[in-house]
Amino acid sequence: MGRRRPDTPTLEEVAARAGVGRGTVSRVVNNAAGVRESTRRAVQQAIAELGYVPNLAARTLAGRRADAVALVVTEPDWRLFAEPFFSEIVSSLGDALADTGMQLLLTMVRSDTERKRFLEYARGGRVDGALLVSVRADDTLPDMLAEARLPTVMLGRRSGDEHVSYVDADNAGGARSAVTHLLATGHKAIATITGPLDMYVAQSRLRGYRQALAAAGLSTDESWIAEGDFTEESGRRAMARLLARHPEIDAVLAASDTTAAGALRELRATGRRVPDDVAVIGFDDFPLSEQTEPRLTTVRQPLAEIGRAMVRLLLEELEEPALAWRHVILRTELIRRDSA
């Protein structure tokens, strides 16, 4: 655990830069009356030059809280907004905020320009904190928000060495349990369809797949791995690639339920029976998993609990802005149905 960086500009530094008193800066920050326009402009210029962000706790005490939280989606591919994950997590976070009196504002941030625009929007006091979803490994937005002292919590993480608060599921453990189940039921030619490998969640599920096979003394040759993007169509295409390489496949772990649904389509199209010829396991346990034919065995990640934990961490940071960043990892569960 670590503390936030202490080197952000202070109210006193803004006052010194603008050549005014601390109280004048406070009145400008809080948009109070009684400040000459020339003085207001000088303070605003000093704030911009120094990158000063008003202390959120002080604004709260002054009745300046926005009572709004930004749900920031950084996914650049619009197709993925049709996937069940996004509706499930929005519902989960909305339910968790329902009794707080705070609004959940959905914001898309997919480029450097949009990152800068959102940072300025947040610095303007329009939101009290941010919940980040679908963050890629190289995304700098979480660091920008943390340095701006805006309470921020991510769903998932960018790497194993994350310095921003996050809530995550045990993705590697979930994948291990799925592959262990396949091995225990007699499968040995086990392939996997991953998510986008520039996302830590996909890397973790792939790592769990490899760990389970290695523990059983089986090969983890790269030809048994096909990258997808969590969509159904990517699952279908990846399954076709895997079957072309290894017609002897007898099981597949898909990185999401929608990916697994695509794999089921391709297996049916090639005349393979599930689970008799090829067993299939998904990941997430969305309602979709009950609607596939056959019903999908899958790894459940507790999205409702994830949403509650994200909101809890964010509210704690709002109450105590100097609080250290925290990491919460929740357990997954293998849900056995008909496909494996």
Coordinates of C-alpha atoms in Angstrom, one line a residue:
M1 CA 0.0 0.0 0.0
G2 CA 1.2 3.5 -0.7
R3 CA 0.2 7.1 -0.2
R4 CA -0.7 9.6 -2.9
R5 CA 2.0 11.9 -4.1
P6 CA 2.3 15.0 -1.9
D7 CA 3.8 17.3 -4.5
T8 CA 0.6 18.8 -5.9
P9 CA 0.3 22.6 -5.6
T10 CA -1.2 24.1 -2.5
L11 CA -3.6 27.0 -1.9
E12 CA -0.7 29.0 -0.5
E13 CA 1.4 28.5 -3.6
V14 CA -1.5 29.7 -5.8
A15 CA -1.9 32.8 -3.6
A16 CA 1.8 33.5 -3.8
R17 CA 1.8 33.2 -7.6
A18 CA -1.3 35.4 -8.0
G19 CA 0.0 38.0 -5.4
V20 CA -3.1 37.7 -3.2
G21 CA -4.1 36.3 0.1
R22 CA -5.1 32.7 0.8
G23 CA -8.7 33.8 1.5
T24 CA -9.0 35.4 -1.9
V25 CA -7.9 32.2 -3.6
S26 CA -10.5 30.3 -1.5
R27 CA -13.3 32.7 -2.6
V28 CA -12.3 32.3 -6.2
V29 CA -12.2 28.6 -6.0
N30 CA -15.7 28.6 -4.4
N31 CA -17.0 31.1 -6.9
A32 CA -17.9 33.5 -4.1
A33 CA -18.9 37.1 -4.6
G34 CA -16.8 40.1 -3.6
V35 CA -13.7 39.5 -5.7
R36 CA -12.6 42.0 -8.3
E37 CA -12.7 40.6 -11.9
S38 CA -9.0 41.4 -12.4
T39 CA -8.1 39.6 -9.2
R40 CA -10.3 36.6 -10.1
R41 CA -8.5 36.4 -13.5
A42 CA -5.1 36.5 -11.8
V43 CA -6.0 33.7 -9.4
Q44 CA -7.5 31.6 -12.2
Q45 CA -4.3 32.1 -14.3
A46 CA -2.2 31.0 -11.3
I47 CA -4.4 27.9 -10.8
A48 CA -4.0 27.0 -14.5
E49 CA -0.3 27.5 -14.5
L50 CA 0.3 25.5 -11.3
G51 CA -2.3 22.8 -12.1
Y52 CA -3.9 23.4 -8.7
V53 CA -6.8 21.1 -7.7
P54 CA -9.1 22.3 -4.9
N55 CA -9.1 20.0 -1.8
L56 CA -12.2 17.9 -2.1
A57 CA -12.7 17.5 1.6
A58 CA -12.6 21.3 2.1
R59 CA -15.1 21.7 -0.8
T60 CA -17.4 19.2 0.9
L61 CA -17.3 21.1 4.2
A62 CA -18.1 24.2 2.3
G63 CA -21.1 22.6 0.7
R64 CA -19.4 22.4 -2.7
R65 CA -19.7 18.7 -3.3
A66 CA -21.0 17.9 -6.7
D67 CA -22.9 14.8 -5.6
A68 CA -21.9 13.1 -8.8
V69 CA -19.6 10.2 -9.7
A70 CA -18.2 9.7 -13.2
L71 CA -18.3 6.2 -14.6
V72 CA -15.5 6.5 -17.1
V73 CA -15.4 3.9 -19.9
T74 CA -12.1 3.8 -21.8
E75 CA -13.0 1.1 -24.3
P76 CA -12.1 2.4 -27.8
D77 CA -14.2 -0.3 -29.6
W78 CA -17.9 0.8 -29.7
R79 CA -19.0 -2.8 -30.5
L80 CA -18.2 -3.9 -27.0
F81 CA -20.9 -1.6 -25.5
A82 CA -23.4 -4.2 -26.8
E83 CA -21.8 -6.9 -24.7
P84 CA -23.5 -8.0 -21.5
F85 CA -20.6 -6.9 -19.3
F86 CA -21.2 -3.2 -19.7
S87 CA -24.9 -3.4 -18.9
E88 CA -24.2 -5.6 -15.9
I89 CA -21.5 -3.4 -14.4
V90 CA -23.6 -0.2 -15.0
S91 CA -26.5 -1.8 -13.2
S92 CA -24.2 -3.0 -10.4
L93 CA -22.7 0.4 -9.8
G94 CA -26.1 2.2 -10.1
D95 CA -27.6 -0.1 -7.4
A96 CA -24.6 0.5 -5.2
L97 CA -25.0 4.2 -5.4
A98 CA -28.8 4.2 -5.1
D99 CA -28.9 5.1 -1.4
T100 CA -26.1 7.7 -1.5
G101 CA -28.0 10.5 -3.3
M102 CA -25.2 10.7 -5.8
Q103 CA -25.7 10.7 -9.6
L104 CA -23.8 8.3 -11.8
L105 CA -22.6 10.1 -15.0
L106 CA -21.4 7.9 -17.9
T107 CA -18.4 9.3 -19.7
M108 CA -16.5 7.9 -22.7
V109 CA -12.7 8.6 -22.7
R110 CA -10.9 7.0 -25.7
S111 CA -8.2 9.4 -26.8
D112 CA -5.5 11.8 -25.4
T113 CA -7.8 14.7 -26.2
E114 CA -10.7 13.2 -24.3
R115 CA -8.4 12.3 -21.4
K116 CA -7.3 16.0 -21.1
R117 CA -10.9 17.2 -21.5
F118 CA -12.2 14.9 -18.8
L119 CA -9.3 15.8 -16.4
E120 CA -10.2 19.5 -16.8
Y121 CA -13.9 18.6 -16.3
A122 CA -13.1 16.8 -13.1
R123 CA -10.8 19.5 -11.9
G124 CA -13.6 22.0 -12.3
G125 CA -15.4 20.2 -9.4
R126 CA -18.2 18.8 -11.6
V127 CA -17.7 15.3 -10.1
D128 CA -16.6 14.1 -6.7
G129 CA -14.8 10.9 -8.0
A130 CA -14.3 8.5 -10.8
L131 CA -15.0 4.8 -11.4
L132 CA -13.0 3.5 -14.3
V133 CA -13.9 0.5 -16.5
S134 CA -12.1 -1.3 -19.3
V135 CA -8.7 0.3 -18.7
R136 CA -5.9 -0.9 -21.0
A137 CA -2.3 -1.6 -19.8
D138 CA -0.9 1.6 -21.2
D139 CA -3.7 4.0 -20.2
T140 CA -2.3 7.0 -18.2
L141 CA -5.8 8.4 -17.1
P142 CA -5.8 6.6 -13.7
D143 CA -2.4 8.2 -12.9
M144 CA -3.6 11.6 -14.1
L145 CA -6.7 11.5 -11.9
A146 CA -4.7 10.2 -8.9
E147 CA -2.2 13.0 -9.3
A148 CA -5.1 15.5 -9.5
R149 CA -6.2 14.1 -6.2
L150 CA -9.6 13.0 -7.5
P151 CA -10.8 9.9 -5.7
T152 CA -10.5 7.1 -8.3
V153 CA -11.3 3.4 -8.2
M154 CA -10.8 1.0 -11.2
L155 CA -12.6 -2.1 -12.1
G156 CA -9.7 -4.4 -12.6
R157 CA -6.1 -3.2 -13.0
R158 CA -3.5 -2.4 -15.6
S159 CA -0.7 -4.6 -14.3
G160 CA 0.3 -6.6 -11.2
D161 CA 2.0 -3.5 -9.9
E162 CA -1.0 -1.1 -9.7
H163 CA -0.8 2.2 -7.7
V164 CA -4.4 3.3 -8.1
S165 CA -7.3 1.8 -6.0
Y166 CA -9.1 -1.1 -7.7
V167 CA -11.5 -3.9 -7.2
D168 CA -10.9 -7.1 -9.2
A169 CA -12.0 -10.7 -9.4
D170 CA -9.5 -13.5 -9.0
N171 CA -9.3 -14.1 -12.7
A172 CA -6.3 -16.4 -12.6
G173 CA -7.8 -18.5 -9.9
G174 CA -11.1 -18.7 -11.8
A175 CA -9.3 -19.9 -15.0
R176 CA -7.3 -22.4 -12.9
S177 CA -10.5 -23.9 -11.4
A178 CA -12.1 -24.2 -14.9
V179 CA -9.1 -26.0 -16.4
T180 CA -8.8 -28.2 -13.3
H181 CA -12.4 -29.2 -13.8
L182 CA -11.8 -30.1 -17.4
L183 CA -8.8 -32.2 -16.5
A184 CA -10.7 -34.0 -13.7
T185 CA -13.4 -34.9 -16.2
G186 CA -10.9 -36.6 -18.5
H187 CA -10.0 -33.8 -21.0
K188 CA -6.4 -33.4 -22.1
A189 CA -6.5 -31.5 -25.4
I190 CA -7.6 -28.2 -23.9
A191 CA -7.4 -24.9 -25.8
T192 CA -8.2 -21.4 -24.7
I193 CA -9.7 -18.3 -26.4
T194 CA -8.4 -15.2 -24.6
G195 CA -9.6 -11.6 -24.3
P196 CA -7.5 -8.7 -25.7
L197 CA -4.0 -9.4 -24.3
D198 CA -3.3 -5.7 -23.7
M199 CA -5.7 -6.0 -20.8
Y200 CA -4.5 -7.4 -17.5
V201 CA -7.8 -9.3 -17.0
A202 CA -7.2 -11.3 -20.2
Q203 CA -3.5 -11.9 -19.2
S204 CA -4.6 -13.2 -15.8
R205 CA -7.1 -15.6 -17.2
L206 CA -4.5 -16.9 -19.7
R207 CA -2.0 -17.2 -16.8
G208 CA -4.5 -19.3 -14.8
Y209 CA -5.1 -21.6 -17.9
R210 CA -1.3 -22.1 -18.2
Q211 CA -0.8 -22.7 -14.5
A212 CA -3.5 -25.5 -14.4
L213 CA -2.0 -27.3 -17.4
A214 CA 1.5 -27.0 -16.1
A215 CA 0.5 -28.4 -12.7
A216 CA -0.9 -31.4 -14.6
G217 CA 2.3 -31.8 -16.6
L218 CA 0.7 -30.9 -19.9
S219 CA 2.1 -28.7 -22.7
T220 CA 1.0 -25.0 -23.0
D221 CA 2.1 -24.6 -26.6
E222 CA 1.1 -21.2 -28.1
S223 CA -0.8 -22.9 -30.9
W224 CA -3.5 -23.9 -28.4
I225 CA -4.1 -20.2 -27.6
A226 CA -6.2 -17.9 -29.8
E227 CA -6.7 -14.2 -29.0
G228 CA -10.3 -12.8 -29.1
D229 CA -11.8 -9.5 -27.9
F230 CA -14.6 -10.7 -25.6
T231 CA -17.2 -10.6 -28.4
E232 CA -19.2 -13.5 -29.8
E233 CA -17.8 -13.1 -33.3
S234 CA -14.2 -13.1 -32.1
G235 CA -15.1 -16.3 -30.2
R236 CA -16.4 -17.9 -33.4
R237 CA -13.3 -16.9 -35.4
A238 CA -10.9 -18.0 -32.7
M239 CA -12.6 -21.4 -32.4
A240 CA -12.3 -21.9 -36.2
R241 CA -8.5 -21.1 -36.0
L242 CA -8.1 -23.5 -33.1
L243 CA -9.9 -26.3 -34.9
A244 CA -7.9 -25.8 -38.0
R245 CA -4.7 -26.2 -36.0
H246 CA -5.8 -28.9 -33.7
P247 CA -8.8 -31.0 -34.9
E248 CA -8.3 -33.2 -31.8
I249 CA -9.4 -30.4 -29.4
D250 CA -11.6 -31.9 -26.7
A251 CA -12.2 -28.8 -24.5
V252 CA -11.9 -25.0 -24.6
L253 CA -11.8 -22.3 -22.0
A254 CA -13.2 -19.0 -23.3
A255 CA -12.4 -15.7 -21.6
S256 CA -16.0 -14.6 -21.5
D257 CA -19.5 -16.0 -21.9
T258 CA -20.1 -14.1 -25.1
T259 CA -16.8 -15.5 -26.5
A260 CA -17.9 -19.0 -25.4
A261 CA -21.2 -18.4 -27.3
G262 CA -19.3 -17.7 -30.4
A263 CA -17.2 -20.9 -29.9
L264 CA -20.4 -22.9 -29.5
R265 CA -21.7 -21.6 -32.9
E266 CA -18.5 -22.6 -34.6
L267 CA -18.5 -26.1 -33.0
R268 CA -22.1 -26.7 -34.1
A269 CA -21.2 -25.5 -37.7
T270 CA -18.5 -28.1 -37.9
G271 CA -20.6 -30.9 -36.6
R272 CA -19.0 -31.2 -33.2
R273 CA -21.3 -32.0 -30.2
V274 CA -21.0 -30.2 -26.9
P275 CA -20.0 -31.5 -24.5
D276 CA -19.7 -35.0 -26.0
D277 CA -16.9 -34.1 -28.5
V278 CA -15.7 -30.7 -27.1
A279 CA -16.4 -29.3 -23.7
V280 CA -16.8 -25.5 -23.4
I281 CA -16.4 -23.3 -20.3
G282 CA -17.0 -19.5 -20.3
F283 CA -16.2 -16.7 -17.8
D284 CA -18.5 -14.2 -16.1
D285 CA -21.9 -16.0 -15.6
F286 CA -24.0 -13.5 -17.4
P287 CA -27.7 -14.4 -18.0
L288 CA -26.5 -15.4 -21.5
S289 CA -24.9 -18.5 -20.0
E290 CA -28.4 -19.9 -19.1
Q291 CA -29.7 -19.2 -22.7
T292 CA -27.1 -21.0 -24.8
E293 CA -27.6 -24.5 -26.2
P294 CA -26.3 -26.3 -24.2
R295 CA -26.4 -24.2 -21.1
L296 CA -22.9 -22.9 -20.4
T297 CA -20.6 -24.0 -17.6
T298 CA -18.8 -20.8 -16.6
V299 CA -16.7 -19.0 -14.0
R300 CA -18.8 -16.5 -12.0
Q301 CA -17.3 -13.2 -11.1
P302 CA -19.4 -11.4 -8.5
L303 CA -20.3 -8.2 -10.4
A304 CA -22.8 -7.0 -7.8
E305 CA -20.2 -7.4 -5.0
I306 CA -17.6 -5.8 -7.3
G307 CA -19.9 -2.7 -7.8
R308 CA -20.6 -2.4 -4.1
A309 CA -16.9 -2.7 -3.2
M310 CA -15.9 0.0 -5.8
V311 CA -18.5 2.4 -4.5
R312 CA -17.5 1.7 -0.9
L313 CA -13.8 2.4 -1.7
L314 CA -14.7 5.6 -3.5
L315 CA -16.9 6.9 -0.7
E316 CA -14.2 6.2 1.8
E317 CA -11.7 8.2 -0.2
L318 CA -14.2 11.1 -0.4
E319 CA -14.5 11.1 3.4
E320 CA -10.7 10.8 3.9
P321 CA -8.8 12.0 0.8
A322 CA -5.4 11.2 2.2
L323 CA -6.4 7.5 2.5
A324 CA -3.9 5.1 0.9
W325 CA -4.9 3.4 -2.3
R326 CA -6.4 0.0 -1.7
H327 CA -6.7 -3.2 -3.7
V328 CA -9.6 -5.6 -3.3
I329 CA -9.7 -9.0 -5.0
L330 CA -12.9 -11.0 -4.8
R331 CA -13.3 -14.8 -5.2
T332 CA -14.7 -16.4 -8.3
E333 CA -16.8 -19.6 -8.5
L334 CA -17.1 -22.3 -11.1
I335 CA -20.8 -22.8 -12.1
R336 CA -21.4 -26.2 -13.6
R337 CA -24.1 -26.6 -16.2
D338 CA -24.3 -28.6 -19.4
S339 CA -21.4 -27.6 -21.6
A340 CA -18.7 -29.1 -19.5

